GROMACS .gro file of N, CA and C in nm:
model
  444
    1GLU      N    1  10.203   9.861  10.258
    1GLU     CA    2  10.201   9.832  10.116
    1GLU      C    3  10.235   9.686  10.087
    2GLU      N    4  10.322   9.625  10.168
    2GLU     CA    5  10.361   9.487  10.143
    2GLU      C    6  10.241   9.393  10.147
    3THR      N    7  10.148   9.419  10.238
    3THR     CA    8  10.030   9.334  10.250
    3THR      C    9   9.946   9.337  10.123
    4PHE      N   10   9.936   9.453  10.062
    4PHE     CA   11   9.851   9.469   9.946
    4PHE      C   12   9.923   9.445   9.814
    5ASN      N   13  10.055   9.432   9.817
    5ASN     CA   14  10.132   9.408   9.696
    5ASN      C   15  10.091   9.273   9.635
    6GLY      N   16  10.039   9.277   9.515
    6GLY     CA   17   9.996   9.154   9.449
    6GLY      C   18   9.856   9.109   9.487
    7GLU      N   19   9.791   9.178   9.577
    7GLU     CA   20   9.654   9.142   9.617
    7GLU      C   21   9.559   9.201   9.515
    8GLN      N   22   9.513   9.119   9.420
    8GLN     CA   23   9.437   9.172   9.307
    8GLN      C   24   9.302   9.229   9.347
    9SER      N   25   9.239   9.181   9.454
    9SER     CA   26   9.107   9.234   9.490
    9SER      C   27   9.116   9.382   9.527
   10VAL      N   28   9.228   9.423   9.584
   10VAL     CA   29   9.250   9.564   9.616
   10VAL      C   30   9.318   9.633   9.498
   11GLY      N   31   9.419   9.568   9.443
   11GLY     CA   32   9.500   9.628   9.338
   11GLY      C   33   9.424   9.663   9.212
   12VAL      N   34   9.317   9.592   9.183
   12VAL     CA   35   9.238   9.620   9.063
   12VAL      C   36   9.146   9.740   9.085
   13VAL      N   37   9.092   9.754   9.204
   13VAL     CA   38   8.990   9.855   9.232
   13VAL      C   39   9.050   9.992   9.268
   14VAL      N   40   9.154   9.992   9.348
   14VAL     CA   41   9.207  10.117   9.403
   14VAL      C   42   9.255  10.216   9.296
   15PRO      N   43   9.323  10.173   9.190
   15PRO     CA   44   9.364  10.272   9.089
   15PRO      C   45   9.246  10.349   9.028
   16TYR      N   46   9.132  10.282   9.011
   16TYR     CA   47   9.014  10.351   8.957
   16TYR      C   48   8.960  10.452   9.058
   17ILE      N   49   8.958  10.413   9.183
   17ILE     CA   50   8.912  10.506   9.287
   17ILE      C   51   9.005  10.627   9.291
   18LYS      N   52   9.135  10.602   9.290
   18LYS     CA   53   9.232  10.711   9.295
   18LYS      C   54   9.218  10.804   9.175
   19TYR      N   55   9.195  10.748   9.057
   19TYR     CA   56   9.184  10.829   8.936
   19TYR      C   57   9.055  10.911   8.933
   20PHE      N   58   8.942  10.845   8.960
   20PHE     CA   59   8.813  10.913   8.947
   20PHE      C   60   8.771  10.990   9.072
   21LEU      N   61   8.820  10.949   9.187
   21LEU     CA   62   8.782  11.013   9.314
   21LEU      C   63   8.908  11.034   9.399
   22PRO      N   64   8.999  11.119   9.353
   22PRO     CA   65   9.130  11.130   9.419
   22PRO      C   66   9.126  11.177   9.565
   23GLU      N   67   9.020  11.243   9.606
   23GLU     CA   68   9.012  11.294   9.743
   23GLU      C   69   8.948  11.194   9.840
   24VAL      N   70   8.897  11.084   9.787
   24VAL     CA   71   8.827  10.987   9.870
   24VAL      C   72   8.925  10.910   9.957
   25LYS      N   73   8.887  10.890  10.081
   25LYS     CA   74   8.966  10.808  10.172
   25LYS      C   75   8.908  10.667  10.172
   26ILE      N   76   8.997  10.568  10.170
   26ILE     CA   77   8.952  10.429  10.167
   26ILE      C   78   9.012  10.351  10.284
   27VAL      N   79   8.946  10.245  10.318
   27VAL     CA   80   8.995  10.151  10.418
   27VAL      C   81   8.991  10.013  10.354
   28PRO      N   82   9.104   9.968  10.296
   28PRO     CA   83   9.103   9.835  10.235
   28PRO      C   84   9.113   9.727  10.342
   29ILE      N   85   9.036   9.623  10.325
   29ILE     CA   86   9.035   9.509  10.418
   29ILE      C   87   9.046   9.382  10.335
   30ILE      N   88   9.140   9.297  10.372
   30ILE     CA   89   9.155   9.167  10.306
   30ILE      C   90   9.116   9.060  10.408
   31LEU      N   91   9.027   8.971  10.367
   31LEU     CA   92   8.987   8.861  10.456
   31LEU      C   93   9.065   8.735  10.418
   32LYS      N   94   9.121   8.671  10.517
   32LYS     CA   95   9.198   8.548  10.492
   32LYS      C   96   9.103   8.433  10.462
   33SER      N   97   9.156   8.332  10.395
   33SER     CA   98   9.073   8.213  10.371
   33SER      C   99   9.041   8.151  10.507
   34GLY      N  100   8.928   8.089  10.516
   34GLY     CA  101   8.886   8.032  10.643
   34GLY      C  102   8.811   8.130  10.731
   35PHE      N  103   8.788   8.251  10.682
   35PHE     CA  104   8.711   8.351  10.757
   35PHE      C  105   8.571   8.295  10.774
   36SER      N  106   8.525   8.284  10.897
   36SER     CA  107   8.400   8.211  10.926
   36SER      C  108   8.277   8.300  10.919
   37LEU      N  109   8.163   8.235  10.926
   37LEU     CA  110   8.036   8.307  10.930
   37LEU      C  111   8.031   8.398  11.053
   38GLN      N  112   8.076   8.348  11.167
   38GLN     CA  113   8.076   8.430  11.289
   38GLN      C  114   8.175   8.546  11.276
   39ASP      N  115   8.292   8.521  11.216
   39ASP     CA  116   8.387   8.630  11.190
   39ASP      C  117   8.322   8.737  11.103
   40SER      N  118   8.250   8.693  11.001
   40SER     CA  119   8.182   8.785  10.910
   40SER      C  120   8.077   8.867  10.982
   41ARG      N  121   8.001   8.801  11.066
   41ARG     CA  122   7.896   8.869  11.144
   41ARG      C  123   7.960   8.975  11.234
   42ASN      N  124   8.069   8.938  11.301
   42ASN     CA  125   8.138   9.032  11.390
   42ASN      C  126   8.191   9.152  11.312
   43LEU      N  127   8.258   9.127  11.199
   43LEU     CA  128   8.315   9.236  11.120
   43LEU      C  129   8.205   9.327  11.064
   44ALA      N  130   8.097   9.269  11.014
   44ALA     CA  131   7.987   9.352  10.962
   44ALA      C  132   7.931   9.442  11.072
   45GLY      N  133   7.917   9.388  11.193
   45GLY     CA  134   7.867   9.468  11.305
   45GLY      C  135   7.959   9.584  11.339
   46ILE      N  136   8.089   9.558  11.337
   46ILE     CA  137   8.186   9.663  11.366
   46ILE      C  138   8.188   9.768  11.255
   47LEU      N  139   8.196   9.722  11.131
   47LEU     CA  140   8.206   9.816  11.019
   47LEU      C  141   8.087   9.908  11.008
   48THR      N  142   7.969   9.855  11.023
   48THR     CA  143   7.850   9.939  11.001
   48THR      C  144   7.836  10.049  11.105
   49GLN      N  145   7.906  10.038  11.216
   49GLN     CA  146   7.906  10.147  11.314
   49GLN      C  147   7.975  10.272  11.259
   50PHE      N  148   8.063  10.253  11.159
   50PHE     CA  149   8.141  10.363  11.106
   50PHE      C  150   8.088  10.417  10.974
   51PHE      N  151   7.987  10.354  10.917
   51PHE     CA  152   7.932  10.400  10.790
   51PHE      C  153   7.847  10.523  10.812
   52ASN      N  154   7.857  10.615  10.717
   52ASN     CA  155   7.769  10.731  10.717
   52ASN      C  156   7.696  10.734  10.583
   53ASP      N  157   7.616  10.837  10.562
   53ASP     CA  158   7.536  10.844  10.439
   53ASP      C  159   7.621  10.847  10.312
   54GLY      N  160   7.743  10.894  10.322
   54GLY     CA  161   7.828  10.901  10.204
   54GLY      C  162   7.916  10.779  10.182
   55ALA      N  163   7.908  10.683  10.269
   55ALA     CA  164   7.995  10.565  10.259
   55ALA      C  165   7.953  10.474  10.144
   56VAL      N  166   8.052  10.417  10.080
   56VAL     CA  167   8.031  10.318   9.975
   56VAL      C  168   8.110  10.195  10.015
   57VAL      N  169   8.048  10.081  10.009
   57VAL     CA  170   8.113   9.955  10.043
   57VAL      C  171   8.134   9.879   9.913
   58VAL      N  172   8.258   9.841   9.887
   58VAL     CA  173   8.292   9.765   9.767
   58VAL      C  174   8.349   9.631   9.813
   59ALA      N  175   8.295   9.524   9.762
   59ALA     CA  176   8.351   9.391   9.786
   59ALA      C  177   8.401   9.339   9.651
   60SER      N  178   8.530   9.320   9.641
   60SER     CA  179   8.591   9.273   9.517
   60SER      C  180   8.607   9.122   9.528
   61ILE      N  181   8.516   9.050   9.461
   61ILE     CA  182   8.508   8.904   9.474
   61ILE      C  183   8.503   8.844   9.335
   62ASP      N  184   8.587   8.744   9.312
   62ASP     CA  185   8.573   8.664   9.191
   62ASP      C  186   8.471   8.555   9.220
   63PHE      N  187   8.390   8.526   9.122
   63PHE     CA  188   8.291   8.420   9.141
   63PHE      C  189   8.346   8.290   9.081
   64SER      N  190   8.274   8.216   9.003
   64SER     CA  191   8.321   8.082   8.963
   64SER      C  192   8.459   8.090   8.897
   65HIS      N  193   8.539   7.988   8.924
   65HIS     CA  194   8.678   7.983   8.879
   65HIS      C  195   8.706   7.858   8.796
   66TYR      N  196   8.783   7.877   8.690
   66TYR     CA  197   8.844   7.766   8.615
   66TYR      C  198   8.744   7.671   8.551
   67LEU      N  199   8.623   7.715   8.530
   67LEU     CA  200   8.521   7.631   8.467
   67LEU      C  201   8.496   7.679   8.326
   68LYS      N  202   8.443   7.592   8.243
   68LYS     CA  203   8.398   7.634   8.111
   68LYS      C  204   8.274   7.722   8.130
   69SER      N  205   8.243   7.802   8.031
   69SER     CA  206   8.139   7.903   8.041
   69SER      C  207   8.004   7.847   8.089
   70LEU      N  208   7.959   7.739   8.030
   70LEU     CA  209   7.828   7.684   8.066
   70LEU      C  210   7.824   7.638   8.211
   71ALA      N  211   7.928   7.568   8.255
   71ALA     CA  212   7.935   7.523   8.394
   71ALA      C  213   7.941   7.642   8.490
   72ALA      N  214   8.017   7.745   8.452
   72ALA     CA  215   8.028   7.864   8.535
   72ALA      C  216   7.892   7.934   8.549
   73GLN      N  217   7.817   7.942   8.440
   73GLN     CA  218   7.685   8.005   8.444
   73GLN      C  219   7.593   7.930   8.539
   74GLU      N  220   7.600   7.798   8.539
   74GLU     CA  221   7.516   7.718   8.629
   74GLU      C  222   7.553   7.744   8.774
   75LYS      N  223   7.681   7.749   8.805
   75LYS     CA  224   7.726   7.777   8.942
   75LYS      C  225   7.682   7.918   8.983
   76ASP      N  226   7.695   8.012   8.890
   76ASP     CA  227   7.657   8.151   8.921
   76ASP      C  228   7.508   8.164   8.951
   77LYS      N  229   7.425   8.084   8.885
   77LYS     CA  230   7.281   8.087   8.915
   77LYS      C  231   7.257   8.049   9.061
   78LEU      N  232   7.326   7.946   9.107
   78LEU     CA  233   7.311   7.901   9.246
   78LEU      C  234   7.364   8.004   9.344
   79THR      N  235   7.477   8.064   9.309
   79THR     CA  236   7.534   8.167   9.395
   79THR      C  237   7.443   8.289   9.404
   80LEU      N  238   7.392   8.334   9.290
   80LEU     CA  239   7.303   8.450   9.290
   80LEU      C  240   7.177   8.422   9.370
   81GLU      N  241   7.124   8.303   9.357
   81GLU     CA  242   7.005   8.266   9.435
   81GLU      C  243   7.035   8.272   9.585
   82ALA      N  244   7.152   8.225   9.626
   82ALA     CA  245   7.190   8.231   9.767
   82ALA      C  246   7.205   8.375   9.814
   83VAL      N  247   7.259   8.462   9.728
   83VAL     CA  248   7.272   8.603   9.763
   83VAL      C  249   7.135   8.666   9.778
   84LYS      N  250   7.046   8.641   9.682
   84LYS     CA  251   6.911   8.697   9.687
   84LYS      C  252   6.837   8.653   9.813
   85ASN      N  253   6.858   8.528   9.854
   85ASN     CA  254   6.792   8.474   9.972
   85ASN      C  255   6.869   8.501  10.101
   86GLN      N  256   6.982   8.568  10.089
   86GLN     CA  257   7.070   8.594  10.203
   86GLN      C  258   7.099   8.464  10.279
   87ASP      N  259   7.122   8.358  10.205
   87ASP     CA  260   7.148   8.226  10.261
   87ASP      C  261   7.298   8.214  10.288
   88LEU      N  262   7.340   8.266  10.402
   88LEU     CA  263   7.482   8.274  10.433
   88LEU      C  264   7.544   8.136  10.455
   89GLU      N  265   7.469   8.044  10.512
   89GLU     CA  266   7.522   7.909  10.530
   89GLU      C  267   7.549   7.844  10.395
   90LYS      N  268   7.461   7.865  10.300
   90LYS     CA  269   7.480   7.812  10.165
   90LYS      C  270   7.604   7.875  10.102
   91ILE      N  271   7.617   8.006  10.117
   91ILE     CA  272   7.733   8.077  10.062
   91ILE      C  273   7.862   8.021  10.120
   92PHE      N  274   7.864   7.993  10.250
   92PHE     CA  275   7.984   7.937  10.312
   92PHE      C  276   8.008   7.791  10.275
   93SER      N  277   7.910   7.726  10.217
   93SER     CA  278   7.931   7.588  10.172
   93SER      C  279   7.996   7.583  10.034
   94PHE      N  280   8.000   7.695   9.963
   94PHE     CA  281   8.053   7.700   9.828
   94PHE      C  282   8.206   7.698   9.828
   95ASN      N  283   8.263   7.629   9.729
   95ASN     CA  284   8.408   7.631   9.709
   95ASN      C  285   8.440   7.727   9.594
   96SER      N  286   8.564   7.723   9.544
   96SER     CA  287   8.605   7.819   9.442
   96SER      C  288   8.537   7.797   9.307
   97ASP      N  289   8.466   7.685   9.291
   97ASP     CA  290   8.383   7.671   9.172
   97ASP      C  291   8.272   7.776   9.172
   98PHE      N  292   8.241   7.830   9.289
   98PHE     CA  293   8.132   7.927   9.304
   98PHE      C  294   8.184   8.069   9.328
   99LEU      N  295   8.276   8.086   9.423
   99LEU     CA  296   8.332   8.217   9.453
   99LEU      C  297   8.458   8.201   9.536
  100ASP      N  298   8.542   8.306   9.537
  100ASP     CA  299   8.670   8.294   9.605
  100ASP      C  300   8.670   8.345   9.748
  101SER      N  301   8.569   8.418   9.790
  101SER     CA  302   8.570   8.473   9.926
  101SER      C  303   8.429   8.477   9.984
  102PRO      N  304   8.381   8.363  10.034
  102PRO     CA  305   8.249   8.363  10.099
  102PRO      C  306   8.240   8.465  10.212
  103GLY      N  307   8.350   8.482  10.286
  103GLY     CA  308   8.350   8.578  10.397
  103GLY      C  309   8.325   8.720  10.350
  104SER      N  310   8.388   8.759  10.240
  104SER     CA  311   8.367   8.895  10.188
  104SER      C  312   8.223   8.917  10.146
  105LEU      N  313   8.167   8.817  10.079
  105LEU     CA  314   8.028   8.829  10.036
  105LEU      C  315   7.935   8.834  10.157
  106ALA      N  316   7.962   8.754  10.258
  106ALA     CA  317   7.879   8.754  10.379
  106ALA      C  318   7.889   8.888  10.453
  107VAL      N  319   8.009   8.943  10.465
  107VAL     CA  320   8.025   9.074  10.530
  107VAL      C  321   7.945   9.180  10.454
  108LEU      N  322   7.952   9.176  10.322
  108LEU     CA  323   7.876   9.271  10.241
  108LEU      C  324   7.726   9.256  10.266
  109ILE      N  325   7.675   9.134  10.257
  109ILE     CA  326   7.532   9.111  10.275
  109ILE      C  327   7.487   9.154  10.415
  110MET      N  328   7.562   9.116  10.517
  110MET     CA  329   7.523   9.151  10.654
  110MET      C  330   7.534   9.301  10.680
  111SER      N  331   7.636   9.365  10.621
  111SER     CA  332   7.649   9.510  10.637
  111SER      C  333   7.531   9.581  10.573
  112MET      N  334   7.492   9.537  10.455
  112MET     CA  335   7.378   9.598  10.388
  112MET      C  336   7.249   9.573  10.466
  113GLU      N  337   7.238   9.455  10.523
  113GLU     CA  338   7.121   9.425  10.606
  113GLU      C  339   7.118   9.518  10.728
  114ASN      N  340   7.233   9.537  10.792
  114ASN     CA  341   7.241   9.627  10.908
  114ASN      C  342   7.202   9.770  10.871
  115LEU      N  343   7.230   9.807  10.747
  115LEU     CA  344   7.198   9.943  10.699
  115LEU      C  345   7.060   9.950  10.634
  116GLN      N  346   6.988   9.840  10.638
  116GLN     CA  347   6.855   9.828  10.575
  116GLN      C  348   6.861   9.859  10.426
  117LYS      N  349   6.966   9.811  10.361
  117LYS     CA  350   6.984   9.824  10.216
  117LYS      C  351   6.981   9.682  10.160
  118THR      N  352   6.863   9.624  10.150
  118THR     CA  353   6.853   9.482  10.116
  118THR      C  354   6.797   9.456   9.977
  119LYS      N  355   6.763   9.561   9.904
  119LYS     CA  356   6.715   9.541   9.767
  119LYS      C  357   6.836   9.522   9.676
  120LEU      N  358   6.844   9.404   9.615
  120LEU     CA  359   6.957   9.370   9.530
  120LEU      C  360   6.925   9.398   9.384
  121GLU      N  361   7.019   9.463   9.318
  121GLU     CA  362   7.008   9.488   9.175
  121GLU      C  363   7.136   9.438   9.108
  122VAL      N  364   7.123   9.347   9.014
  122VAL     CA  365   7.239   9.300   8.938
  122VAL      C  366   7.254   9.389   8.816
  123LEU      N  367   7.363   9.464   8.812
  123LEU     CA  368   7.387   9.559   8.703
  123LEU      C  369   7.457   9.493   8.585
  124ASN      N  370   7.541   9.394   8.615
  124ASN     CA  371   7.612   9.324   8.508
  124ASN      C  372   7.659   9.189   8.560
  125HIS      N  373   7.671   9.095   8.469
  125HIS     CA  374   7.724   8.962   8.498
  125HIS      C  375   7.803   8.920   8.376
  126THR      N  376   7.932   8.895   8.394
  126THR     CA  377   8.017   8.860   8.280
  126THR      C  378   8.124   8.763   8.325
  127SER      N  379   8.212   8.731   8.234
  127SER     CA  380   8.321   8.638   8.265
  127SER      C  381   8.447   8.682   8.192
  128SER      N  382   8.559   8.629   8.238
  128SER     CA  383   8.684   8.659   8.169
  128SER      C  384   8.679   8.606   8.026
  129GLY      N  385   8.612   8.494   8.003
  129GLY     CA  386   8.596   8.441   7.867
  129GLY      C  387   8.522   8.538   7.776
  130GLU      N  388   8.414   8.596   7.827
  130GLU     CA  389   8.340   8.694   7.747
  130GLU      C  390   8.425   8.818   7.721
  131ILE      N  391   8.500   8.861   7.821
  131ILE     CA  392   8.580   8.983   7.808
  131ILE      C  393   8.688   8.965   7.701
  132ILE      N  394   8.752   8.847   7.697
  132ILE     CA  395   8.857   8.825   7.598
  132ILE      C  396   8.805   8.765   7.468
  133GLY      N  397   8.675   8.735   7.464
  133GLY     CA  398   8.615   8.682   7.343
  133GLY      C  399   8.641   8.535   7.319
  134ASN      N  400   8.658   8.458   7.429
  134ASN     CA  401   8.683   8.315   7.417
  134ASN      C  402   8.603   8.240   7.523
  135ASN      N  403   8.477   8.211   7.494
  135ASN     CA  404   8.392   8.142   7.590
  135ASN      C  405   8.426   7.994   7.605
  136ALA      N  406   8.515   7.942   7.520
  136ALA     CA  407   8.555   7.801   7.532
  136ALA      C  408   8.663   7.782   7.638
  137ALA      N  409   8.731   7.890   7.674
  137ALA     CA  410   8.839   7.881   7.772
  137ALA      C  411   8.782   7.866   7.913
  138SER      N  412   8.866   7.817   8.004
  138SER     CA  413   8.823   7.821   8.144
  138SER      C  414   8.812   7.967   8.183
  139THR      N  415   8.723   7.996   8.275
  139THR     CA  416   8.685   8.134   8.298
  139THR      C  417   8.669   8.166   8.445
  140THR      N  418   8.669   8.291   8.477
  140THR     CA  419   8.631   8.343   8.608
  140THR      C  420   8.515   8.439   8.583
  141THR      N  421   8.414   8.432   8.668
  141THR     CA  422   8.296   8.516   8.646
  141THR      C  423   8.289   8.629   8.748
  142TYR      N  424   8.214   8.732   8.710
  142TYR     CA  425   8.203   8.853   8.790
  142TYR      C  426   8.058   8.904   8.788
  143PHE      N  427   8.016   8.956   8.901
  143PHE     CA  428   7.888   9.026   8.911
  143PHE      C  429   7.916   9.170   8.949
  144LEU      N  430   7.840   9.262   8.896
  144LEU     CA  431   7.835   9.398   8.944
  144LEU      C  432   7.697   9.414   9.005
  145MET      N  433   7.695   9.423   9.138
  145MET     CA  434   7.568   9.427   9.212
  145MET      C  435   7.559   9.558   9.291
  146ASN      N  436   7.438   9.595   9.317
  146ASN     CA  437   7.411   9.714   9.395
  146ASN      C  438   7.305   9.680   9.500
  147PHE      N  439   7.328   9.717   9.622
  147PHE     CA  440   7.227   9.705   9.728
  147PHE      C  441   7.176   9.844   9.759
  148HIS      N  442   7.045   9.857   9.765
  148HIS     CA  443   6.987   9.988   9.801
  148HIS      C  444   6.859   9.967   9.877
   0.00000   0.00000   0.00000
């Protein structure tokens, strides 16, 4: 529990899983900063060996950080394009203006590729500014994506 205490990527998602799917078993994984492309490739290869038809993979990633809404939208366009093109080197070149965990995004993309789930559908794209009703504030952006 100490590892996950205060870890918002897990702490935000798990209560919803527990509430809506109380019988579901989860394996939370936190990737440290500096997680490399090769580390991501290795982890995706290991993880996909354990996935079955009922498995759901959730990557909790914040996208652009601390930017005004317009600047964040521009960064998000570039990030989404890299995701659509599975351009992992580009994703790893991004700093926190684009996303907070390139490794997590890469593991997700490679895992979905290993499972032949490469069709990307963006279900929602929003920001903390939109959520609180203040697009003038610095913001963090979020995507809700589905691979199938």
